[in-house]
Coordinates of C-alpha atoms in Angstrom, one line a residue:
X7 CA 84.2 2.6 -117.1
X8 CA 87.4 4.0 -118.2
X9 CA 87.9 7.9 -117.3
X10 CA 89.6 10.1 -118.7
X11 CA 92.8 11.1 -117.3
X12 CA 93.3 8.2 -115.7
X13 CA 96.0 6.9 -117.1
X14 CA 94.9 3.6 -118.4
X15 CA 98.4 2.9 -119.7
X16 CA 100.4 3.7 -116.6
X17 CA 102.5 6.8 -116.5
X18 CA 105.6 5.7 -118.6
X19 CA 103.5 7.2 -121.8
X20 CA 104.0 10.9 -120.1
X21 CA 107.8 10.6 -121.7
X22 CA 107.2 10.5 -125.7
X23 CA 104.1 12.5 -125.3
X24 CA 106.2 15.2 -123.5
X25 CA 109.4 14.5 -126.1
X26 CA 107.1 14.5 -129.2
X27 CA 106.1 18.3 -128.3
X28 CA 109.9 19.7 -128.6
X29 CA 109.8 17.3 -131.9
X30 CA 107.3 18.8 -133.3
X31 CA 108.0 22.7 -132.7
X32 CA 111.4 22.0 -134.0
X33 CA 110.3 20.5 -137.5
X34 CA 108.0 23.3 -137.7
X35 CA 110.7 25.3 -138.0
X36 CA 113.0 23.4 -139.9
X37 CA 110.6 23.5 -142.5
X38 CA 110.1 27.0 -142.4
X39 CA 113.3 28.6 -141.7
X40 CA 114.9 30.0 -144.6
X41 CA 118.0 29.4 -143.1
X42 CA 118.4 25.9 -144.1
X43 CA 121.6 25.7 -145.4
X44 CA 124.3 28.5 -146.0
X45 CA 125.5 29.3 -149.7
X46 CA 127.9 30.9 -151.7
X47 CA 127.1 31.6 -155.0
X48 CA 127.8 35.2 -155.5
X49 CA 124.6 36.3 -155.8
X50 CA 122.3 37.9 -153.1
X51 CA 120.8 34.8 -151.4
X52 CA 122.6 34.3 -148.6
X53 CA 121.0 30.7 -147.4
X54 CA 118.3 28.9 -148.5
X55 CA 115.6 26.6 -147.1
X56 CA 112.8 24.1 -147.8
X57 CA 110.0 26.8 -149.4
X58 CA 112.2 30.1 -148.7
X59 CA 115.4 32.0 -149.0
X60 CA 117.5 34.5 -147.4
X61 CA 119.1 37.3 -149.5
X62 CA 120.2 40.1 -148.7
X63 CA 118.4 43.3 -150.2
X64 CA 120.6 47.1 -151.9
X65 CA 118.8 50.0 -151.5
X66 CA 119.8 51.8 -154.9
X67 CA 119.7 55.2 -152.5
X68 CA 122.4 54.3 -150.1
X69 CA 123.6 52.2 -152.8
X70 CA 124.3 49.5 -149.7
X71 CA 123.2 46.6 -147.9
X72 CA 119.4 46.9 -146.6
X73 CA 119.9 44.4 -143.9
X74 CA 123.7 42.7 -143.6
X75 CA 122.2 39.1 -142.0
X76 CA 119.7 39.3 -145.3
X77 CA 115.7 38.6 -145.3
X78 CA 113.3 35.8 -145.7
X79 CA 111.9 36.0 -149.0
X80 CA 110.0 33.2 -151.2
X81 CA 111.7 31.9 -154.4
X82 CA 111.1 33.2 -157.9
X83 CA 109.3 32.1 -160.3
X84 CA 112.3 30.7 -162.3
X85 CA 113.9 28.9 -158.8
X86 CA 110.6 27.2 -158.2
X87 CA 110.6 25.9 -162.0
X88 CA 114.5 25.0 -160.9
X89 CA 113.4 23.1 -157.8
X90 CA 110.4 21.0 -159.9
X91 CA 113.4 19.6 -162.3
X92 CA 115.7 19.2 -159.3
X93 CA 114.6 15.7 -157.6
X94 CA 116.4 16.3 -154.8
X95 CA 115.3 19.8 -153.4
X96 CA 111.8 18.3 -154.4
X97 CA 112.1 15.0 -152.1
X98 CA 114.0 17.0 -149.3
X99 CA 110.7 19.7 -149.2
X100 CA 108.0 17.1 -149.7
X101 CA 109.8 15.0 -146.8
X102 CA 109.7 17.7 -144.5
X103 CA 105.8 18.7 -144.9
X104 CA 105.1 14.8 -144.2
X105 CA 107.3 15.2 -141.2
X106 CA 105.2 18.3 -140.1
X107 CA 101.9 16.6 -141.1
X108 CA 102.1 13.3 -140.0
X109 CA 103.8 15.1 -136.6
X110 CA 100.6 16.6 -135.9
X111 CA 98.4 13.8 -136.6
X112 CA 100.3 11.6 -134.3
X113 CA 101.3 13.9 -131.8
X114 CA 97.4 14.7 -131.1
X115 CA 96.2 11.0 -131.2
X116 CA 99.3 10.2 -128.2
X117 CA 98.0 13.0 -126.4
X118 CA 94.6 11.4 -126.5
X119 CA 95.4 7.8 -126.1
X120 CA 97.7 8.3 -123.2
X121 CA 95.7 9.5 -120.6
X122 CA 92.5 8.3 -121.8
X123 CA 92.5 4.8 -123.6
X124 CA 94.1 1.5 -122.9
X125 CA 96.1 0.1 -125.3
X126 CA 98.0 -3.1 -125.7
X127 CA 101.7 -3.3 -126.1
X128 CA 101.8 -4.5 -129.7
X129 CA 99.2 -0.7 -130.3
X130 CA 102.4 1.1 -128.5
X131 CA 104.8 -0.6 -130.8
X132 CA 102.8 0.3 -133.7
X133 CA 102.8 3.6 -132.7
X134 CA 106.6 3.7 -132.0
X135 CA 107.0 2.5 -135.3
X136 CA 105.4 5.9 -137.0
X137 CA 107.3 8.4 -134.8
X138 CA 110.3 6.6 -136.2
X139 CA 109.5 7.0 -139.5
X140 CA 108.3 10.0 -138.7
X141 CA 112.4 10.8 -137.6
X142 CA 113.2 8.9 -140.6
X143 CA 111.1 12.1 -142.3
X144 CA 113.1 14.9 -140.6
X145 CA 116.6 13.5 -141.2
X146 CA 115.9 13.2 -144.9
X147 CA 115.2 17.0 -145.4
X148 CA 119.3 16.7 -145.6
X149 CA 118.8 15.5 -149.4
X150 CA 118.4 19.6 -149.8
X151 CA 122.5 19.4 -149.4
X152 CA 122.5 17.5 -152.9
X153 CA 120.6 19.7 -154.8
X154 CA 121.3 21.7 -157.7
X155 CA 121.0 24.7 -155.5
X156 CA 124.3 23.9 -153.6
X157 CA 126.5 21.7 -156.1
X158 CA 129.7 23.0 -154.4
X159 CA 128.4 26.6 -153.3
X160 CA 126.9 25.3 -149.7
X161 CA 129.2 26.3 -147.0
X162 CA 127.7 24.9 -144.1
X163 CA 124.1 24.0 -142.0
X164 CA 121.9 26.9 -140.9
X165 CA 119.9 27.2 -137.9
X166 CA 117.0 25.1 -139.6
X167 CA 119.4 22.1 -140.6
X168 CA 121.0 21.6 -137.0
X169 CA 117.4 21.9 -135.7
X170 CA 116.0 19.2 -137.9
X171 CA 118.6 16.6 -137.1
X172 CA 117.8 17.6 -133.4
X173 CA 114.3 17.0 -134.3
X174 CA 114.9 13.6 -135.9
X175 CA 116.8 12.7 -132.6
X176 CA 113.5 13.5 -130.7
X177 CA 111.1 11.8 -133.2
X178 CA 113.4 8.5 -132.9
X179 CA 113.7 9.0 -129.1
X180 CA 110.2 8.9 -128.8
X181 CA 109.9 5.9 -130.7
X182 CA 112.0 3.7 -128.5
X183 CA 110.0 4.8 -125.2
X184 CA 107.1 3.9 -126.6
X185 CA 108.4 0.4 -127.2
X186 CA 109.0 -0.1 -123.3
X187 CA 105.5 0.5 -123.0
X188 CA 103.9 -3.1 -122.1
X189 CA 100.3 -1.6 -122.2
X190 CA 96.7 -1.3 -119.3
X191 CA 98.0 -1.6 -115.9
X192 CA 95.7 -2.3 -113.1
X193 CA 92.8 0.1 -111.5
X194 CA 94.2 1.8 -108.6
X195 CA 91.9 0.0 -106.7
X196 CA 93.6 -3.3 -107.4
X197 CA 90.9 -4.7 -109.9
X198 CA 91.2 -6.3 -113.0
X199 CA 92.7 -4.0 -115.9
X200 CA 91.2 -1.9 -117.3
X201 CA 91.5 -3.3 -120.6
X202 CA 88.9 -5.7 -119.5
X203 CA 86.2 -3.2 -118.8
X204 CA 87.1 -1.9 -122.2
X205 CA 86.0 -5.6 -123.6
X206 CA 89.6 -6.8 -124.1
X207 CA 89.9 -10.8 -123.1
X208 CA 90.0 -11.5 -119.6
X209 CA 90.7 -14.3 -117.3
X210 CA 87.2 -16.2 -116.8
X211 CA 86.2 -16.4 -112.7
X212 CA 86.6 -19.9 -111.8
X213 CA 84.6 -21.7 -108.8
X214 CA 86.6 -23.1 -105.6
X215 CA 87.2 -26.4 -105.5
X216 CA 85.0 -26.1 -102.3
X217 CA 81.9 -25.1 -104.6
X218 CA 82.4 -27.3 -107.6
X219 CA 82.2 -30.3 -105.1
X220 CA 79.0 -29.1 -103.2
X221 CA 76.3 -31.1 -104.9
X222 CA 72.6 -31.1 -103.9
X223 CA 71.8 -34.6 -101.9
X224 CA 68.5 -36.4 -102.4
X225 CA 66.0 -36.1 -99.0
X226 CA 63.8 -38.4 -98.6
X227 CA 61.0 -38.4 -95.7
X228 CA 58.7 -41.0 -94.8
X229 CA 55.2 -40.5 -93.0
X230 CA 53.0 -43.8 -91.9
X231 CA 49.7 -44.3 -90.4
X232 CA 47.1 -46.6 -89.1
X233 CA 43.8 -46.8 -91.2
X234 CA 40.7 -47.4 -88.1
X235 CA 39.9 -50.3 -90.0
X236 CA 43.8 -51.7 -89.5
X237 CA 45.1 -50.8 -92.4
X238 CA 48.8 -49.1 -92.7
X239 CA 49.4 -46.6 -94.8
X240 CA 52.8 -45.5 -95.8
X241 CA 54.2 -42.1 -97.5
X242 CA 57.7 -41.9 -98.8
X243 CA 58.5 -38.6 -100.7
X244 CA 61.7 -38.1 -101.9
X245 CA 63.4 -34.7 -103.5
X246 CA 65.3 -35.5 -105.9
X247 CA 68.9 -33.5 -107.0
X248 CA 67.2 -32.0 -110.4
X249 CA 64.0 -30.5 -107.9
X250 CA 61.7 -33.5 -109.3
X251 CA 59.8 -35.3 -106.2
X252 CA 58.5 -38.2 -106.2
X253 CA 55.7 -40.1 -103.9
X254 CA 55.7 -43.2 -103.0
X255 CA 52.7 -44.6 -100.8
X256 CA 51.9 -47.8 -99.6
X257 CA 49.1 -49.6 -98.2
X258 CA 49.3 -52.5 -96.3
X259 CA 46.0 -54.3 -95.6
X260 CA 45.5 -56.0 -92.6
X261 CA 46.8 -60.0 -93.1
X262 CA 47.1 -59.0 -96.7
X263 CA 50.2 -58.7 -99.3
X264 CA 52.4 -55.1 -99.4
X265 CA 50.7 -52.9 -102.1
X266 CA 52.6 -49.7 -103.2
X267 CA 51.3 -46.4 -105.2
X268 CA 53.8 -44.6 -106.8
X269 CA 53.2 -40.8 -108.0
X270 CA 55.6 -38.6 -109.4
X271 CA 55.6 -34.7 -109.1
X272 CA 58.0 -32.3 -111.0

């Protein structure tokens, strides 16, 4: 029986589930920095992101700046009907939500299969597969750069567009590990792997040559007496190789021809 936490997959898997954890935190907040992207449009947003911006806030009572390095705020009601007609804003967002979703999803079923269940190499390459789309995800939260909302107005990447590119580098980092991952190693104890006790294929136990040859040899015992009257009687009983065994008597009157009984017993 396979425990858990016992590595069924050897330790290499300990790297992408380690690297997917960094991944993960940093698409987090890629999606939910307002800081995407810096702008210069003239009016008060400073940056935006994928579901927020940052503008910076006048006080009419000081009749200045509220907070110089501006405030995370979510978009009005005429940006957001902006962002449903622009098709690139829209893919860039709904890219990075399924990064974030489909980075949990995975990232908890690695954390499970790793130390706990054996899987085969063509599982791990499957697996490597998602995280890199997965990458594929993050990187394309760029498309936010084409927008509408920059034209020619963004200056340059904010603290959440450096970290998703540094995210998609992870994601795709993790995929390749995983390919090198050639699947169940053996028990610690030597013994078959322990995909075998998990019901994957196995090589069949095979006889020595020794025992194939051994085959079960016929006996075969005789007994004879001497009736008073003369006569000879003979017992042959023979065991045969399927168990069977089988009698044979004979009885040899005196100056008389050889009679035989024969009687077989199973």
């Amino acid at each position: 029986m396979v425990r858990c936490c016992s590595y069924p997959n050897g330790h290499l898997p300990l790297a992408p589930s380690l690297l997917i954890f960094p991944a993960l935190f940093l698409s987090f907040w890629g999606l939910f920095d307002c800081n995407f992207v810096g702008i210069n449009n003239g009016n008060s947003a400073t940056a935006i992101g994928l579901l927020w911006q940052q503008q910076n806030f006048y006080t009419s009572t000081l009749g200045s700046m509220y907070n110089g390095s501006g405030e995370c705020s979510l978009y009005s009601w005429s940006d957001e009907l902006m962002i449903q007609n622009d098709g690139p804003f829209r893919a860039a967002r709904g890219f990075g939500i399924a990064a974030v979703v489909c980075g949990c999803a995975t990232t908890l079923a690695i954390w499970i299969i790793a130390p706990c269940i054996p899987v085969p190499k063509i599982g791990w390459t499957i697996i490597g597969l998602i995280l890199a789309m997965i990458g594929l995800f993050q990187l394309l939260t760029l498309l936010i750069v084409s927008s509408s909302f920059c034209n020619s107005s963004c200056t340059n990447l904010g603290t959440g567009g450096i970290l998703s590119i540094v995210s998609g580098a992870l994601w795709f980092m993790s995929a390749i590990l995983c390919c090198f991952i050639s699947g169940p190693v053996a028990n610690d104890d030597g013994g078959l792997p322990v995909a075998a006790a998990m019901g994957t294929p196995s090589q069949q136990l095979e006889l020595s040559p020794q025992t194939q040859n051994q085959r079960v040899v016929e006996q075969t015992t005789t007994q004879q007496h001497v009736e008073p009257d003369g006569t000879i009687v003979k017992e042959t009983r023979t065991t045969r190789a399927d168990g069977g065994v089988s009698v044979t008597t004979e009885v040899i009157p005196p100056g008389t021809a050889v009679g035989a009984v024969t009687a077989n017993k199973m």
